């Protein structure tokens, strides 16, 4: 990543993002294109209620990274049509209904789920998805992801299960944050990294963790009533459990735990 020393008016928290200022939208877009022409990976960052004229998006030819945060309710899916070429799209802070079929090149999505959204499962180029507040909406079951996704983060997931519309054979990294109703994981044959934070209540089926996993982090989750799930994961290289009630392991499970090279477990477990 190129290091920049920027002194322009459009600086923001990320040196590679151009902050779109109210009244200077087209100027900011032009500046982003100038950075791209200089070989600098630049994107547009739009935040706040004051940006209401979305015509500047028509000038965003070549820009592939867009972030909309706490944006004006004047934004609509139709007004996003000029950036259908986007490869990175972040839309958070306000829920916006989107027909994702227009974003055929999208590789990364960070999105606060809207119950009327559609088409996410059709994005064959999608590799990473960071989804907020999905799970209780009718359009979230079956879970609308394409099989190409390799990295998935779910934040505030409300449903009891995850039923993918496709077999997620390329998913290697899964992070679930605040999913108290979730009871188990779905079958995931290729998963390597798993992080659970505030998942489950009194009970969670830890034996649903796939055998392919190499690293597990469990934080503030449902109690671990037994450790037999570790015995079936022969390739486990890292196991971290904290802020979680844990039962003492059986002698067989204790032997399996001792084979994990990197482990940080509560006292009394090992």
PDB file of C-alpha atoms in Angstrom:
ATOM      1  CA  UNK A   1       0.000   0.000   0.000  1.00  0.00           C
ATOM      2  CA  UNK A   2       1.360   3.401  -0.996  1.00  0.00           C
ATOM      3  CA  UNK A   3       2.193   5.801   1.865  1.00  0.00           C
ATOM      4  CA  UNK A   4       0.795   9.261   1.237  1.00  0.00           C
ATOM      5  CA  UNK A   5       1.455  12.672   2.750  1.00  0.00           C
ATOM      6  CA  UNK A   6      -1.745  14.434   1.785  1.00  0.00           C
ATOM      7  CA  UNK A   7      -2.509  18.074   2.516  1.00  0.00           C
ATOM      8  CA  UNK A   8      -5.695  18.357   0.445  1.00  0.00           C
ATOM      9  CA  UNK A   9      -9.148  19.320   1.767  1.00  0.00           C
ATOM     10  CA  UNK A  10     -10.536  15.843   1.200  1.00  0.00           C
ATOM     11  CA  UNK A  11      -8.448  13.958   3.781  1.00  0.00           C
ATOM     12  CA  UNK A  12     -10.194  11.557   6.152  1.00  0.00           C
ATOM     13  CA  UNK A  13      -9.428   8.638   8.481  1.00  0.00           C
ATOM     14  CA  UNK A  14      -7.968   6.561   5.640  1.00  0.00           C
ATOM     15  CA  UNK A  15      -5.210   8.083   3.528  1.00  0.00           C
ATOM     16  CA  UNK A  16      -6.511   6.264   0.451  1.00  0.00           C
ATOM     17  CA  UNK A  17     -10.058   7.577   0.779  1.00  0.00           C
ATOM     18  CA  UNK A  18     -11.272  10.908  -0.558  1.00  0.00           C
ATOM     19  CA  UNK A  19     -13.883  12.547   1.677  1.00  0.00           C
ATOM     20  CA  UNK A  20     -16.748  13.885  -0.423  1.00  0.00           C
ATOM     21  CA  UNK A  21     -17.606  17.312   0.995  1.00  0.00           C
ATOM     22  CA  UNK A  22     -21.056  18.927   0.591  1.00  0.00           C
ATOM     23  CA  UNK A  23     -21.040  21.347  -2.335  1.00  0.00           C
ATOM     24  CA  UNK A  24     -17.701  20.008  -3.557  1.00  0.00           C
ATOM     25  CA  UNK A  25     -18.804  16.519  -4.559  1.00  0.00           C
ATOM     26  CA  UNK A  26     -17.611  16.659  -8.155  1.00  0.00           C
ATOM     27  CA  UNK A  27     -14.323  18.259  -7.111  1.00  0.00           C
ATOM     28  CA  UNK A  28     -13.692  15.396  -4.695  1.00  0.00           C
ATOM     29  CA  UNK A  29     -14.519  12.847  -7.373  1.00  0.00           C
ATOM     30  CA  UNK A  30     -12.131  14.518  -9.790  1.00  0.00           C
ATOM     31  CA  UNK A  31      -9.395  14.453  -7.140  1.00  0.00           C
ATOM     32  CA  UNK A  32      -9.945  10.728  -6.554  1.00  0.00           C
ATOM     33  CA  UNK A  33      -9.544  10.105 -10.266  1.00  0.00           C
ATOM     34  CA  UNK A  34      -6.330  12.144 -10.268  1.00  0.00           C
ATOM     35  CA  UNK A  35      -4.938   9.937  -7.497  1.00  0.00           C
ATOM     36  CA  UNK A  36      -5.871   6.843  -9.461  1.00  0.00           C
ATOM     37  CA  UNK A  37      -4.123   8.223 -12.535  1.00  0.00           C
ATOM     38  CA  UNK A  38      -1.001   8.613 -10.375  1.00  0.00           C
ATOM     39  CA  UNK A  39      -1.189   4.939  -9.414  1.00  0.00           C
ATOM     40  CA  UNK A  40      -2.646   5.572  -5.953  1.00  0.00           C
ATOM     41  CA  UNK A  41      -5.547   3.237  -4.976  1.00  0.00           C
ATOM     42  CA  UNK A  42      -8.177   5.819  -4.053  1.00  0.00           C
ATOM     43  CA  UNK A  43     -11.835   5.491  -3.100  1.00  0.00           C
ATOM     44  CA  UNK A  44     -14.710   7.817  -2.236  1.00  0.00           C
ATOM     45  CA  UNK A  45     -15.947   8.256   1.346  1.00  0.00           C
ATOM     46  CA  UNK A  46     -19.413   9.809   1.754  1.00  0.00           C
ATOM     47  CA  UNK A  47     -20.675  10.593   5.235  1.00  0.00           C
ATOM     48  CA  UNK A  48     -23.511  12.647   6.675  1.00  0.00           C
ATOM     49  CA  UNK A  49     -26.867  14.114   5.738  1.00  0.00           C
ATOM     50  CA  UNK A  50     -25.504  17.109   3.829  1.00  0.00           C
ATOM     51  CA  UNK A  51     -24.558  15.257   0.657  1.00  0.00           C
ATOM     52  CA  UNK A  52     -27.854  15.080  -1.252  1.00  0.00           C
ATOM     53  CA  UNK A  53     -26.898  15.657  -4.892  1.00  0.00           C
ATOM     54  CA  UNK A  54     -25.758  12.247  -6.086  1.00  0.00           C
ATOM     55  CA  UNK A  55     -24.972  13.286  -9.640  1.00  0.00           C
ATOM     56  CA  UNK A  56     -21.252  13.231  -8.835  1.00  0.00           C
ATOM     57  CA  UNK A  57     -21.347   9.433  -8.908  1.00  0.00           C
ATOM     58  CA  UNK A  58     -21.704   9.691 -12.680  1.00  0.00           C
ATOM     59  CA  UNK A  59     -18.171  11.140 -12.731  1.00  0.00           C
ATOM     60  CA  UNK A  60     -16.676   8.265 -10.720  1.00  0.00           C
ATOM     61  CA  UNK A  61     -15.392   6.389 -13.758  1.00  0.00           C
ATOM     62  CA  UNK A  62     -12.445   4.250 -12.709  1.00  0.00           C
ATOM     63  CA  UNK A  63     -13.155   4.551  -8.988  1.00  0.00           C
ATOM     64  CA  UNK A  64     -13.907   1.082  -7.608  1.00  0.00           C
ATOM     65  CA  UNK A  65     -14.042   1.683  -3.832  1.00  0.00           C
ATOM     66  CA  UNK A  66     -17.061   3.429  -2.268  1.00  0.00           C
ATOM     67  CA  UNK A  67     -18.076   3.951   1.354  1.00  0.00           C
ATOM     68  CA  UNK A  68     -21.429   5.419   2.416  1.00  0.00           C
ATOM     69  CA  UNK A  69     -21.741   6.010   6.172  1.00  0.00           C
ATOM     70  CA  UNK A  70     -24.679   7.672   7.980  1.00  0.00           C
ATOM     71  CA  UNK A  71     -25.737   8.996   4.588  1.00  0.00           C
ATOM     72  CA  UNK A  72     -28.758  11.050   3.570  1.00  0.00           C
ATOM     73  CA  UNK A  73     -32.050   9.266   3.022  1.00  0.00           C
ATOM     74  CA  UNK A  74     -32.086  10.814  -0.450  1.00  0.00           C
ATOM     75  CA  UNK A  75     -29.758   8.024  -1.573  1.00  0.00           C
ATOM     76  CA  UNK A  76     -31.470   5.156  -3.387  1.00  0.00           C
ATOM     77  CA  UNK A  77     -30.464   2.056  -5.301  1.00  0.00           C
ATOM     78  CA  UNK A  78     -31.285   3.796  -8.574  1.00  0.00           C
ATOM     79  CA  UNK A  79     -28.790   6.560  -7.775  1.00  0.00           C
ATOM     80  CA  UNK A  80     -26.091   3.919  -7.326  1.00  0.00           C
ATOM     81  CA  UNK A  81     -26.430   2.713 -10.920  1.00  0.00           C
ATOM     82  CA  UNK A  82     -23.484   4.846 -12.164  1.00  0.00           C
ATOM     83  CA  UNK A  83     -21.145   2.918  -9.843  1.00  0.00           C
ATOM     84  CA  UNK A  84     -22.316  -0.560 -10.813  1.00  0.00           C
ATOM     85  CA  UNK A  85     -18.659  -1.263 -11.629  1.00  0.00           C
ATOM     86  CA  UNK A  86     -17.703  -1.022  -7.920  1.00  0.00           C
ATOM     87  CA  UNK A  87     -15.491  -3.748  -6.458  1.00  0.00           C
ATOM     88  CA  UNK A  88     -15.705  -2.559  -2.829  1.00  0.00           C
ATOM     89  CA  UNK A  89     -18.945  -1.243  -1.358  1.00  0.00           C
ATOM     90  CA  UNK A  90     -19.641  -0.200   2.220  1.00  0.00           C
ATOM     91  CA  UNK A  91     -23.158   0.964   3.153  1.00  0.00           C
ATOM     92  CA  UNK A  92     -23.728   1.343   6.903  1.00  0.00           C
ATOM     93  CA  UNK A  93     -25.385   3.679   9.389  1.00  0.00           C
ATOM     94  CA  UNK A  94     -28.694   3.673   7.532  1.00  0.00           C
ATOM     95  CA  UNK A  95     -30.549   0.785   5.935  1.00  0.00           C
ATOM     96  CA  UNK A  96     -30.876   0.998   2.166  1.00  0.00           C
ATOM     97  CA  UNK A  97     -32.715  -1.494  -0.018  1.00  0.00           C
ATOM     98  CA  UNK A  98     -30.414  -2.677  -2.803  1.00  0.00           C
ATOM     99  CA  UNK A  99     -30.771  -4.880  -5.844  1.00  0.00           C
ATOM    100  CA  UNK A 100     -27.263  -6.330  -5.782  1.00  0.00           C
ATOM    101  CA  UNK A 101     -27.555  -7.804  -9.260  1.00  0.00           C
ATOM    102  CA  UNK A 102     -26.386  -4.455 -10.670  1.00  0.00           C
ATOM    103  CA  UNK A 103     -22.963  -4.879  -8.979  1.00  0.00           C
ATOM    104  CA  UNK A 104     -21.583  -7.686 -11.129  1.00  0.00           C
ATOM    105  CA  UNK A 105     -17.929  -6.903 -10.285  1.00  0.00           C
ATOM    106  CA  UNK A 106     -18.350  -6.577  -6.517  1.00  0.00           C
ATOM    107  CA  UNK A 107     -15.654  -8.353  -4.506  1.00  0.00           C
ATOM    108  CA  UNK A 108     -16.231  -6.949  -1.000  1.00  0.00           C
ATOM    109  CA  UNK A 109     -19.474  -5.852   0.633  1.00  0.00           C
ATOM    110  CA  UNK A 110     -19.929  -4.259   4.052  1.00  0.00           C
ATOM    111  CA  UNK A 111     -23.654  -3.778   4.494  1.00  0.00           C
ATOM    112  CA  UNK A 112     -26.318  -3.078   7.103  1.00  0.00           C
ATOM    113  CA  UNK A 113     -29.034  -5.464   6.010  1.00  0.00           C
ATOM    114  CA  UNK A 114     -32.355  -4.220   4.632  1.00  0.00           C
ATOM    115  CA  UNK A 115     -35.342  -6.636   4.577  1.00  0.00           C
ATOM    116  CA  UNK A 116     -36.129  -5.712   0.956  1.00  0.00           C
ATOM    117  CA  UNK A 117     -32.642  -6.261  -0.478  1.00  0.00           C
ATOM    118  CA  UNK A 118     -32.105  -8.919  -3.107  1.00  0.00           C
ATOM    119  CA  UNK A 119     -29.609 -10.503  -5.464  1.00  0.00           C
ATOM    120  CA  UNK A 120     -26.595 -10.844  -3.174  1.00  0.00           C
ATOM    121  CA  UNK A 121     -26.415 -14.574  -3.867  1.00  0.00           C
ATOM    122  CA  UNK A 122     -25.874 -13.889  -7.593  1.00  0.00           C
ATOM    123  CA  UNK A 123     -22.540 -12.044  -7.211  1.00  0.00           C
ATOM    124  CA  UNK A 124     -20.060 -14.582  -8.540  1.00  0.00           C
ATOM    125  CA  UNK A 125     -17.045 -12.298  -7.956  1.00  0.00           C
ATOM    126  CA  UNK A 126     -17.812 -11.691  -4.272  1.00  0.00           C
ATOM    127  CA  UNK A 127     -14.999 -12.813  -1.949  1.00  0.00           C
ATOM    128  CA  UNK A 128     -15.651 -10.984   1.347  1.00  0.00           C
ATOM    129  CA  UNK A 129     -18.925 -10.105   3.080  1.00  0.00           C
ATOM    130  CA  UNK A 130     -19.387  -8.132   6.309  1.00  0.00           C
ATOM    131  CA  UNK A 131     -23.084  -8.110   7.143  1.00  0.00           C
ATOM    132  CA  UNK A 132     -24.882  -6.349   9.986  1.00  0.00           C
ATOM    133  CA  UNK A 133     -28.275  -7.161  11.475  1.00  0.00           C
ATOM    134  CA  UNK A 134     -29.187 -10.013   9.165  1.00  0.00           C
ATOM    135  CA  UNK A 135     -30.993 -13.159  10.198  1.00  0.00           C
ATOM    136  CA  UNK A 136     -34.499 -12.170  11.245  1.00  0.00           C
ATOM    137  CA  UNK A 137     -35.591 -10.792   7.864  1.00  0.00           C
ATOM    138  CA  UNK A 138     -37.606 -13.043   5.552  1.00  0.00           C
ATOM    139  CA  UNK A 139     -35.095 -12.472   2.751  1.00  0.00           C
ATOM    140  CA  UNK A 140     -32.299 -13.856   4.942  1.00  0.00           C
ATOM    141  CA  UNK A 141     -33.524 -17.458   4.892  1.00  0.00           C
ATOM    142  CA  UNK A 142     -32.041 -19.240   3.118  1.00  0.00           C
ATOM    143  CA  UNK A 143     -28.939 -17.157   3.680  1.00  0.00           C
ATOM    144  CA  UNK A 144     -28.266 -15.245   0.420  1.00  0.00           C
ATOM    145  CA  UNK A 145     -24.563 -15.608  -0.259  1.00  0.00           C
ATOM    146  CA  UNK A 146     -22.807 -16.781  -3.420  1.00  0.00           C
ATOM    147  CA  UNK A 147     -20.530 -19.827  -3.091  1.00  0.00           C
ATOM    148  CA  UNK A 148     -17.493 -17.723  -4.042  1.00  0.00           C
ATOM    149  CA  UNK A 149     -17.298 -16.022  -0.605  1.00  0.00           C
ATOM    150  CA  UNK A 150     -14.109 -16.801   1.314  1.00  0.00           C
ATOM    151  CA  UNK A 151     -14.451 -14.405   4.274  1.00  0.00           C
ATOM    152  CA  UNK A 152     -17.700 -13.779   6.181  1.00  0.00           C
ATOM    153  CA  UNK A 153     -18.389 -11.604   9.205  1.00  0.00           C
ATOM    154  CA  UNK A 154     -21.842 -11.525  10.784  1.00  0.00           C
ATOM    155  CA  UNK A 155     -22.609  -8.824  13.347  1.00  0.00           C
ATOM    156  CA  UNK A 156     -25.847  -8.833  15.351  1.00  0.00           C
ATOM    157  CA  UNK A 157     -27.212 -11.986  13.756  1.00  0.00           C
ATOM    158  CA  UNK A 158     -30.677 -12.708  15.148  1.00  0.00           C
ATOM    159  CA  UNK A 159     -31.698 -16.099  13.755  1.00  0.00           C
ATOM    160  CA  UNK A 160     -31.299 -19.505  15.428  1.00  0.00           C
ATOM    161  CA  UNK A 161     -29.545 -21.106  12.470  1.00  0.00           C
ATOM    162  CA  UNK A 162     -27.595 -20.272   9.318  1.00  0.00           C
ATOM    163  CA  UNK A 163     -28.989 -22.011   6.264  1.00  0.00           C
ATOM    164  CA  UNK A 164     -26.945 -21.031   3.238  1.00  0.00           C
ATOM    165  CA  UNK A 165     -28.645 -20.966  -0.149  1.00  0.00           C
ATOM    166  CA  UNK A 166     -25.467 -22.479  -1.667  1.00  0.00           C
ATOM    167  CA  UNK A 167     -22.787 -24.871  -0.451  1.00  0.00           C
ATOM    168  CA  UNK A 168     -20.087 -22.564   0.914  1.00  0.00           C
ATOM    169  CA  UNK A 169     -17.129 -24.680  -0.139  1.00  0.00           C
ATOM    170  CA  UNK A 170     -14.764 -21.710  -0.444  1.00  0.00           C
ATOM    171  CA  UNK A 171     -15.498 -20.153   2.946  1.00  0.00           C
ATOM    172  CA  UNK A 172     -12.278 -20.248   5.005  1.00  0.00           C
ATOM    173  CA  UNK A 173     -12.744 -17.405   7.516  1.00  0.00           C
ATOM    174  CA  UNK A 174     -15.909 -16.939   9.606  1.00  0.00           C
ATOM    175  CA  UNK A 175     -16.464 -14.401  12.379  1.00  0.00           C
ATOM    176  CA  UNK A 176     -19.774 -14.139  14.231  1.00  0.00           C
ATOM    177  CA  UNK A 177     -20.320 -11.290  16.688  1.00  0.00           C
ATOM    178  CA  UNK A 178     -23.385 -11.020  18.910  1.00  0.00           C
ATOM    179  CA  UNK A 179     -25.630 -13.871  17.828  1.00  0.00           C
ATOM    180  CA  UNK A 180     -27.278 -14.944  21.079  1.00  0.00           C
ATOM    181  CA  UNK A 181     -30.034 -16.940  19.358  1.00  0.00           C
ATOM    182  CA  UNK A 182     -27.664 -19.023  17.238  1.00  0.00           C
ATOM    183  CA  UNK A 183     -27.670 -22.694  18.236  1.00  0.00           C
ATOM    184  CA  UNK A 184     -25.150 -24.259  15.852  1.00  0.00           C
ATOM    185  CA  UNK A 185     -23.018 -23.753  12.771  1.00  0.00           C
ATOM    186  CA  UNK A 186     -23.986 -25.100   9.356  1.00  0.00           C
ATOM    187  CA  UNK A 187     -21.781 -27.647   7.548  1.00  0.00           C
ATOM    188  CA  UNK A 188     -18.640 -25.846   6.285  1.00  0.00           C
ATOM    189  CA  UNK A 189     -16.099 -28.209   4.820  1.00  0.00           C
ATOM    190  CA  UNK A 190     -13.362 -25.682   4.010  1.00  0.00           C
ATOM    191  CA  UNK A 191     -13.422 -23.457   7.090  1.00  0.00           C
ATOM    192  CA  UNK A 192      -9.990 -22.682   8.591  1.00  0.00           C
ATOM    193  CA  UNK A 193     -10.504 -19.690  10.902  1.00  0.00           C
ATOM    194  CA  UNK A 194     -13.444 -19.314  13.301  1.00  0.00           C
ATOM    195  CA  UNK A 195     -14.157 -16.552  15.790  1.00  0.00           C
ATOM    196  CA  UNK A 196     -17.268 -16.532  17.983  1.00  0.00           C
ATOM    197  CA  UNK A 197     -18.059 -13.559  20.215  1.00  0.00           C
ATOM    198  CA  UNK A 198     -21.270 -13.328  22.249  1.00  0.00           C
ATOM    199  CA  UNK A 199     -22.715 -16.351  20.456  1.00  0.00           C
ATOM    200  CA  UNK A 200     -25.382 -18.600  21.988  1.00  0.00           C
ATOM    201  CA  UNK A 201     -27.094 -18.391  25.369  1.00  0.00           C
ATOM    202  CA  UNK A 202     -27.319 -21.384  27.710  1.00  0.00           C
ATOM    203  CA  UNK A 203     -26.291 -23.863  25.043  1.00  0.00           C
ATOM    204  CA  UNK A 204     -24.410 -23.916  21.743  1.00  0.00           C
ATOM    205  CA  UNK A 205     -23.519 -26.988  19.696  1.00  0.00           C
ATOM    206  CA  UNK A 206     -19.746 -26.684  19.670  1.00  0.00           C
ATOM    207  CA  UNK A 207     -19.624 -30.085  18.004  1.00  0.00           C
ATOM    208  CA  UNK A 208     -20.956 -28.320  14.882  1.00  0.00           C
ATOM    209  CA  UNK A 209     -17.539 -26.671  14.467  1.00  0.00           C
ATOM    210  CA  UNK A 210     -16.092 -28.164  11.262  1.00  0.00           C
ATOM    211  CA  UNK A 211     -13.222 -30.640  11.438  1.00  0.00           C
ATOM    212  CA  UNK A 212     -11.260 -28.543   8.934  1.00  0.00           C
ATOM    213  CA  UNK A 213     -10.771 -25.627  11.348  1.00  0.00           C
ATOM    214  CA  UNK A 214      -7.202 -24.687  12.294  1.00  0.00           C
ATOM    215  CA  UNK A 215      -7.858 -21.725  14.635  1.00  0.00           C
ATOM    216  CA  UNK A 216     -10.753 -21.051  17.024  1.00  0.00           C
ATOM    217  CA  UNK A 217     -11.451 -18.035  19.239  1.00  0.00           C
ATOM    218  CA  UNK A 218     -14.412 -18.202  21.618  1.00  0.00           C
ATOM    219  CA  UNK A 219     -15.238 -15.073  23.639  1.00  0.00           C
ATOM    220  CA  UNK A 220     -18.189 -14.493  25.980  1.00  0.00           C
ATOM    221  CA  UNK A 221     -20.221 -17.307  24.433  1.00  0.00           C
ATOM    222  CA  UNK A 222     -22.577 -20.030  25.634  1.00  0.00           C
ATOM    223  CA  UNK A 223     -20.940 -22.371  28.176  1.00  0.00           C
ATOM    224  CA  UNK A 224     -18.650 -25.111  26.925  1.00  0.00           C
ATOM    225  CA  UNK A 225     -20.264 -28.114  28.588  1.00  0.00           C
ATOM    226  CA  UNK A 226     -17.776 -30.609  27.156  1.00  0.00           C
ATOM    227  CA  UNK A 227     -14.643 -30.537  25.029  1.00  0.00           C
ATOM    228  CA  UNK A 228     -15.261 -33.539  22.827  1.00  0.00           C
ATOM    229  CA  UNK A 229     -15.472 -31.281  19.774  1.00  0.00           C
ATOM    230  CA  UNK A 230     -11.707 -30.753  20.027  1.00  0.00           C
ATOM    231  CA  UNK A 231     -11.043 -34.473  19.662  1.00  0.00           C
ATOM    232  CA  UNK A 232     -12.355 -34.573  16.082  1.00  0.00           C
ATOM    233  CA  UNK A 233     -10.352 -31.529  14.900  1.00  0.00           C
ATOM    234  CA  UNK A 234      -7.001 -33.123  14.208  1.00  0.00           C
ATOM    235  CA  UNK A 235      -5.475 -30.072  12.523  1.00  0.00           C
ATOM    236  CA  UNK A 236      -6.297 -27.543  15.245  1.00  0.00           C
ATOM    237  CA  UNK A 237      -3.314 -25.241  15.741  1.00  0.00           C
ATOM    238  CA  UNK A 238      -4.756 -22.471  17.922  1.00  0.00           C
ATOM    239  CA  UNK A 239      -7.526 -22.428  20.521  1.00  0.00           C
ATOM    240  CA  UNK A 240      -8.435 -19.375  22.609  1.00  0.00           C
ATOM    241  CA  UNK A 241     -11.361 -19.379  25.045  1.00  0.00           C
ATOM    242  CA  UNK A 242     -12.112 -16.567  27.489  1.00  0.00           C
ATOM    243  CA  UNK A 243     -15.011 -14.870  29.257  1.00  0.00           C
ATOM    244  CA  UNK A 244     -16.858 -18.175  28.780  1.00  0.00           C
ATOM    245  CA  UNK A 245     -17.955 -20.723  31.395  1.00  0.00           C
ATOM    246  CA  UNK A 246     -16.267 -24.047  30.807  1.00  0.00           C
ATOM    247  CA  UNK A 247     -16.680 -27.520  32.246  1.00  0.00           C
ATOM    248  CA  UNK A 248     -13.646 -29.601  33.097  1.00  0.00           C
ATOM    249  CA  UNK A 249     -12.587 -31.778  30.151  1.00  0.00           C
ATOM    250  CA  UNK A 250     -12.676 -35.546  30.157  1.00  0.00           C
ATOM    251  CA  UNK A 251      -9.330 -37.340  30.163  1.00  0.00           C
ATOM    252  CA  UNK A 252      -9.651 -38.023  26.421  1.00  0.00           C
ATOM    253  CA  UNK A 253     -10.533 -34.389  25.688  1.00  0.00           C
ATOM    254  CA  UNK A 254      -7.695 -33.217  27.906  1.00  0.00           C
ATOM    255  CA  UNK A 255      -5.275 -35.273  25.855  1.00  0.00           C
ATOM    256  CA  UNK A 256      -6.654 -33.730  22.659  1.00  0.00           C
ATOM    257  CA  UNK A 257      -6.317 -30.233  24.121  1.00  0.00           C
ATOM    258  CA  UNK A 258      -2.694 -30.879  25.011  1.00  0.00           C
ATOM    259  CA  UNK A 259      -1.932 -31.477  21.324  1.00  0.00           C
ATOM    260  CA  UNK A 260      -3.037 -27.966  20.296  1.00  0.00           C
ATOM    261  CA  UNK A 261       0.217 -25.984  19.824  1.00  0.00           C
ATOM    262  CA  UNK A 262      -1.180 -22.571  20.745  1.00  0.00           C
ATOM    263  CA  UNK A 263      -3.868 -22.464  23.385  1.00  0.00           C
ATOM    264  CA  UNK A 264      -5.151 -19.975  25.931  1.00  0.00           C
ATOM    265  CA  UNK A 265      -7.827 -21.561  28.073  1.00  0.00           C
ATOM    266  CA  UNK A 266      -9.541 -20.797  31.381  1.00  0.00           C
ATOM    267  CA  UNK A 267      -8.049 -22.148  34.578  1.00  0.00           C
ATOM    268  CA  UNK A 268      -9.167 -25.656  35.394  1.00  0.00           C
ATOM    269  CA  UNK A 269      -9.397 -26.714  31.757  1.00  0.00           C
ATOM    270  CA  UNK A 270      -5.734 -27.635  31.279  1.00  0.00           C
TER     271      UNK A 270
END
